[in-house]
Tab-separated table of C-alpha atoms in Angstrom:
chain	number	residue	atom	x	y	z
A	60	GLU	CA	-1.824	-17.880	19.852
A	61	VAL	CA	0.482	-16.815	17.036
A	62	GLN	CA	2.762	-13.967	18.081
A	63	LEU	CA	5.570	-12.120	16.333
A	64	VAL	CA	7.470	-9.520	18.341
A	65	GLU	CA	10.061	-7.280	16.716
A	66	SER	CA	12.810	-5.514	18.601
A	67	GLY	CA	16.076	-3.722	17.979
A	68	GLY	CA	14.882	-0.525	16.367
A	69	GLY	CA	16.021	2.913	17.426
A	70	LEU	CA	17.760	6.103	16.416
A	71	VAL	CA	20.957	5.613	14.444
A	72	GLN	CA	23.242	7.959	12.557
A	73	PRO	CA	23.644	7.727	8.777
A	74	GLY	CA	26.126	4.999	7.957
A	75	GLY	CA	25.353	3.138	11.154
A	76	SER	CA	24.071	-0.370	11.748
A	77	LEU	CA	21.320	-2.139	13.624
A	78	ARG	CA	20.203	-5.702	14.112
A	79	LEU	CA	16.477	-6.236	14.188
A	80	SER	CA	15.020	-9.345	15.778
A	81	CYS	CA	11.645	-11.013	15.485
A	82	ALA	CA	10.756	-13.518	18.184
A	83	VAL	CA	7.899	-15.815	17.266
A	84	SER	CA	5.674	-18.139	19.248
A	85	GLY	CA	2.463	-20.084	18.852
A	86	PHE	CA	3.415	-21.922	15.667
A	87	THR	CA	6.087	-24.228	14.264
A	88	PHE	CA	8.576	-21.621	13.099
A	89	ASN	CA	10.714	-23.930	10.971
A	90	THR	CA	7.784	-24.756	8.679
A	91	PHE	CA	7.123	-21.179	7.547
A	92	PRO	CA	9.115	-18.871	5.290
A	93	MET	CA	9.353	-15.326	6.588
A	94	ASN	CA	9.422	-11.801	5.223
A	95	TRP	CA	10.519	-8.358	6.341
A	96	VAL	CA	8.361	-5.454	5.181
A	97	ARG	CA	8.896	-1.804	5.978
A	98	GLN	CA	6.805	1.349	5.908
A	99	ALA	CA	8.297	4.823	5.821
A	100	PRO	CA	6.374	7.492	7.738
A	101	GLY	CA	3.161	8.317	5.896
A	102	LYS	CA	4.045	6.003	3.011
A	103	GLY	CA	2.962	2.632	1.702
A	104	LEU	CA	4.249	-0.859	2.369
A	105	GLU	CA	7.561	-1.998	0.893
A	106	TRP	CA	8.627	-5.653	0.845
A	107	ILE	CA	12.355	-5.844	1.563
A	108	SER	CA	13.421	-9.441	2.216
A	109	TYR	CA	12.396	-13.117	2.256
A	110	ILE	CA	13.931	-16.236	3.748
A	111	SER	CA	12.840	-19.820	3.214
A	112	THR	CA	12.358	-22.338	5.989
A	113	SER	CA	15.887	-23.726	5.778
A	114	SER	CA	17.520	-20.418	4.775
A	115	SER	CA	18.411	-21.948	1.426
A	116	ASP	CA	16.485	-19.294	-0.510
A	117	ILE	CA	17.022	-15.638	0.400
A	118	GLN	CA	15.757	-12.675	-1.562
A	119	TYR	CA	16.111	-8.899	-1.244
A	120	ALA	CA	14.621	-5.802	-2.732
A	121	ASP	CA	17.052	-3.827	-4.862
A	122	SER	CA	16.804	-0.932	-2.403
A	123	VAL	CA	18.485	-2.949	0.369
A	124	ARG	CA	20.540	-5.613	-1.403
A	125	GLY	CA	24.149	-5.510	-0.278
A	126	ARG	CA	23.339	-3.558	2.893
A	127	PHE	CA	20.748	-5.742	4.625
A	128	THR	CA	21.121	-9.406	5.624
A	129	ILE	CA	18.228	-11.616	6.618
A	130	SER	CA	18.763	-14.723	8.730
A	131	ARG	CA	16.872	-17.060	11.006
A	132	ASP	CA	17.583	-19.387	13.909
A	133	ASN	CA	14.963	-22.105	13.895
A	134	ALA	CA	16.199	-23.450	17.231
A	135	LYS	CA	15.533	-20.069	18.819
A	136	ASN	CA	12.301	-19.339	16.914
A	137	SER	CA	13.814	-16.089	15.768
A	138	LEU	CA	14.181	-14.066	12.586
A	139	TYR	CA	16.788	-11.365	12.135
A	140	LEU	CA	17.601	-8.454	9.880
A	141	GLN	CA	21.076	-6.984	9.979
A	142	ILE	CA	20.940	-3.505	8.496
A	143	ASN	CA	24.177	-1.723	7.605
A	144	SER	CA	25.178	1.517	5.895
A	145	LEU	CA	21.922	3.089	6.949
A	146	ARG	CA	20.546	6.033	5.013
A	147	ALA	CA	17.880	8.584	5.843
A	148	GLU	CA	15.525	6.843	3.420
A	149	ASP	CA	15.730	3.662	5.517
A	150	THR	CA	13.743	5.427	8.240
A	151	ALA	CA	10.629	3.281	8.627
A	152	VAL	CA	8.675	0.868	10.751
A	153	TYR	CA	10.027	-2.605	10.078
A	154	TYR	CA	7.624	-5.532	10.258
A	155	CYS	CA	8.328	-9.241	10.279
A	156	ALA	CA	5.607	-11.347	8.692
A	157	ARG	CA	4.883	-15.050	8.424
A	158	GLY	CA	4.556	-16.951	5.178
A	159	MET	CA	4.787	-16.298	1.440
A	160	ILE	CA	1.394	-14.659	1.784
A	161	SER	CA	1.922	-12.957	5.110
A	162	ASP	CA	-0.938	-14.002	7.340
A	163	TYR	CA	0.538	-12.843	10.644
A	164	TRP	CA	2.557	-9.702	11.300
A	165	GLY	CA	4.426	-8.283	14.235
A	166	GLN	CA	3.639	-4.879	15.659
A	167	GLY	CA	6.709	-3.350	14.016
A	168	THR	CA	9.877	-1.677	15.258
A	169	LEU	CA	10.789	1.875	14.295
A	170	VAL	CA	14.170	2.622	12.791
A	171	THR	CA	15.078	6.300	12.573
A	172	VAL	CA	18.187	7.312	10.649
A	173	SER	CA	19.226	10.836	11.504
A	174	SER	CA	22.259	12.803	12.611
B	202	ASP	CA	9.830	-6.559	-11.589
B	203	ILE	CA	6.063	-6.910	-11.480
B	204	GLN	CA	4.308	-3.579	-10.988
B	205	MET	CA	1.013	-3.470	-9.128
B	206	THR	CA	-1.146	-0.500	-10.099
B	207	GLN	CA	-3.843	0.087	-7.519
B	208	SER	CA	-6.829	2.402	-7.878
B	209	PRO	CA	-8.352	4.577	-6.663
B	210	SER	CA	-5.859	6.162	-4.263
B	211	SER	CA	-8.700	7.247	-2.035
B	212	VAL	CA	-12.441	6.765	-1.813
B	213	SER	CA	-15.196	8.066	0.406
B	214	ALA	CA	-18.376	6.103	1.002
B	215	SER	CA	-21.212	5.752	3.460
B	216	VAL	CA	-22.263	3.026	5.839
B	217	GLY	CA	-24.088	0.325	3.910
B	218	ASP	CA	-22.455	1.191	0.567
B	219	ARG	CA	-20.383	-1.116	-1.604
B	220	VAL	CA	-16.838	-0.182	-2.612
B	221	THR	CA	-14.536	-1.715	-5.202
B	222	ILE	CA	-10.740	-1.400	-5.223
B	223	THR	CA	-8.711	-2.611	-8.165
B	224	CYS	CA	-5.139	-3.783	-8.696
B	225	ARG	CA	-3.649	-4.443	-12.089
B	226	ALA	CA	-0.505	-6.527	-12.377
B	227	SER	CA	2.012	-5.695	-15.103
B	228	GLN	CA	2.221	-9.394	-15.972
B	229	GLY	CA	0.525	-12.635	-15.035
B	230	ILE	CA	0.726	-13.630	-11.371
B	231	SER	CA	-1.396	-16.795	-11.340
B	232	SER	CA	-3.653	-15.843	-8.431
B	233	TRP	CA	-0.678	-15.068	-6.178
B	234	LEU	CA	-2.377	-11.984	-4.862
B	235	ALA	CA	-3.291	-10.867	-1.367
B	236	TRP	CA	-5.310	-7.973	-0.005
B	237	TYR	CA	-4.465	-6.322	3.314
B	238	GLN	CA	-6.219	-3.820	5.533
B	239	GLN	CA	-4.160	-1.400	7.608
B	240	LYS	CA	-5.427	0.977	10.238
B	241	PRO	CA	-3.305	3.880	11.530
B	242	GLY	CA	-0.503	2.767	13.822
B	243	LYS	CA	-1.298	-0.908	13.297
B	244	ALA	CA	0.231	-3.759	11.340
B	245	PRO	CA	-1.464	-4.847	8.127
B	246	LYS	CA	-4.133	-7.522	8.413
B	247	LEU	CA	-4.598	-10.204	5.755
B	248	LEU	CA	-8.093	-10.159	4.261
B	249	ILE	CA	-7.899	-12.163	1.042
B	250	TYR	CA	-5.281	-14.609	-0.287
B	251	ALA	CA	-4.960	-16.480	-3.564
B	252	ALA	CA	-6.933	-13.616	-5.125
B	253	SER	CA	-10.330	-14.773	-3.847
B	254	SER	CA	-9.960	-16.844	-0.676
B	255	LEU	CA	-11.259	-15.223	2.490
B	256	GLN	CA	-8.857	-15.353	5.408
B	257	SER	CA	-10.265	-17.013	8.525
B	258	GLY	CA	-12.105	-14.588	10.767
B	259	VAL	CA	-12.597	-11.929	8.100
B	260	PRO	CA	-16.214	-10.884	7.566
B	261	SER	CA	-17.881	-12.239	4.441
B	262	ARG	CA	-18.634	-8.712	3.233
B	263	PHE	CA	-15.045	-8.725	1.962
B	264	SER	CA	-14.526	-10.542	-1.335
B	265	GLY	CA	-11.900	-10.784	-4.049
B	266	THR	CA	-12.060	-11.584	-7.735
B	267	GLU	CA	-9.576	-12.116	-10.526
B	268	SER	CA	-9.809	-11.505	-14.247
B	269	GLY	CA	-6.530	-12.049	-16.022
B	270	THR	CA	-4.155	-9.527	-14.540
B	271	ASP	CA	-6.912	-7.451	-12.949
B	272	PHE	CA	-7.811	-8.076	-9.315
B	273	THR	CA	-10.674	-6.572	-7.374
B	274	LEU	CA	-11.429	-6.219	-3.676
B	275	THR	CA	-15.090	-5.564	-2.973
B	276	ILE	CA	-16.409	-4.481	0.397
B	277	SER	CA	-20.165	-4.746	0.698
B	278	ASN	CA	-22.424	-3.262	3.364
B	279	LEU	CA	-19.680	-0.911	4.550
B	280	GLN	CA	-19.262	-0.578	8.279
B	281	PRO	CA	-17.561	2.265	10.197
B	282	GLU	CA	-14.718	-0.074	11.194
B	283	ASP	CA	-13.836	-0.606	7.530
B	284	SER	CA	-12.249	2.838	7.453
B	285	ALA	CA	-8.602	1.999	6.691
B	286	THR	CA	-5.983	1.820	3.959
B	287	TYR	CA	-6.078	-1.228	1.716
B	288	TYR	CA	-3.124	-2.737	-0.134
B	289	CYS	CA	-2.752	-5.467	-2.712
B	290	GLN	CA	0.459	-7.527	-2.924
B	291	GLN	CA	1.708	-10.008	-5.476
B	292	ALA	CA	3.678	-13.006	-4.225
B	293	HIS	CA	4.223	-14.644	-7.607
B	294	SER	CA	7.822	-13.597	-8.091
B	295	PHE	CA	10.506	-11.636	-6.329
B	296	PRO	CA	10.603	-8.825	-5.528
B	297	PHE	CA	7.170	-9.115	-4.009
B	298	THR	CA	5.429	-5.826	-4.685
B	299	PHE	CA	2.588	-3.917	-3.110
B	300	GLY	CA	0.110	-1.590	-4.694
B	301	GLN	CA	0.255	2.057	-3.678
B	302	GLY	CA	-2.685	1.729	-1.305
B	303	THR	CA	-6.272	2.941	-1.217
B	304	LYS	CA	-7.488	5.044	1.680
B	305	LEU	CA	-11.139	4.340	2.427
B	306	GLU	CA	-13.064	6.892	4.422
B	307	ILE	CA	-16.487	6.061	5.766
């Protein structure tokens, strides 16, 4: 069974940092590119980052470029998102998702940026 | 960036009805389009990929079509469990972009 489990969310002050993790199982992780997608409370879906299988191709949305860093450890079947310089507008549920067309998603982890 | 304009923003229908949701891409995306269903508090679920291919396990009452830069999700024989928000997404070029969403009430 394919599973993606995010962790690392929480309450953080503006300007703070968090590292989100996505642990996967049930498929060969190193053969799938991965995405991070977020959803602010009551809002729509926003794609924020992509990483290829070998990490050779990494892409970001303009809204997070320079503050967020995506990475993966294929040996640990894990995807990461380092988020720095957090702003109130980064408050959202963050999802990891498998594939260019995301066929499997985690349950999401909530990041709340507030003083 | 490619803009995805989705309509309508909301729709109300009855059990057994047919509903159509449309996404228009601001430029050609060569069938790199997916449709997702999201229920409150849940992760999105892939329904359709490559504009018209039905994801495994998704009921056949869901279908997708493509005409140039216009993409349509049709849900036939609506069921109560189809009440959800639906999103289109292009995966042709970065940044990948979603439509604004369509809330379907049954």
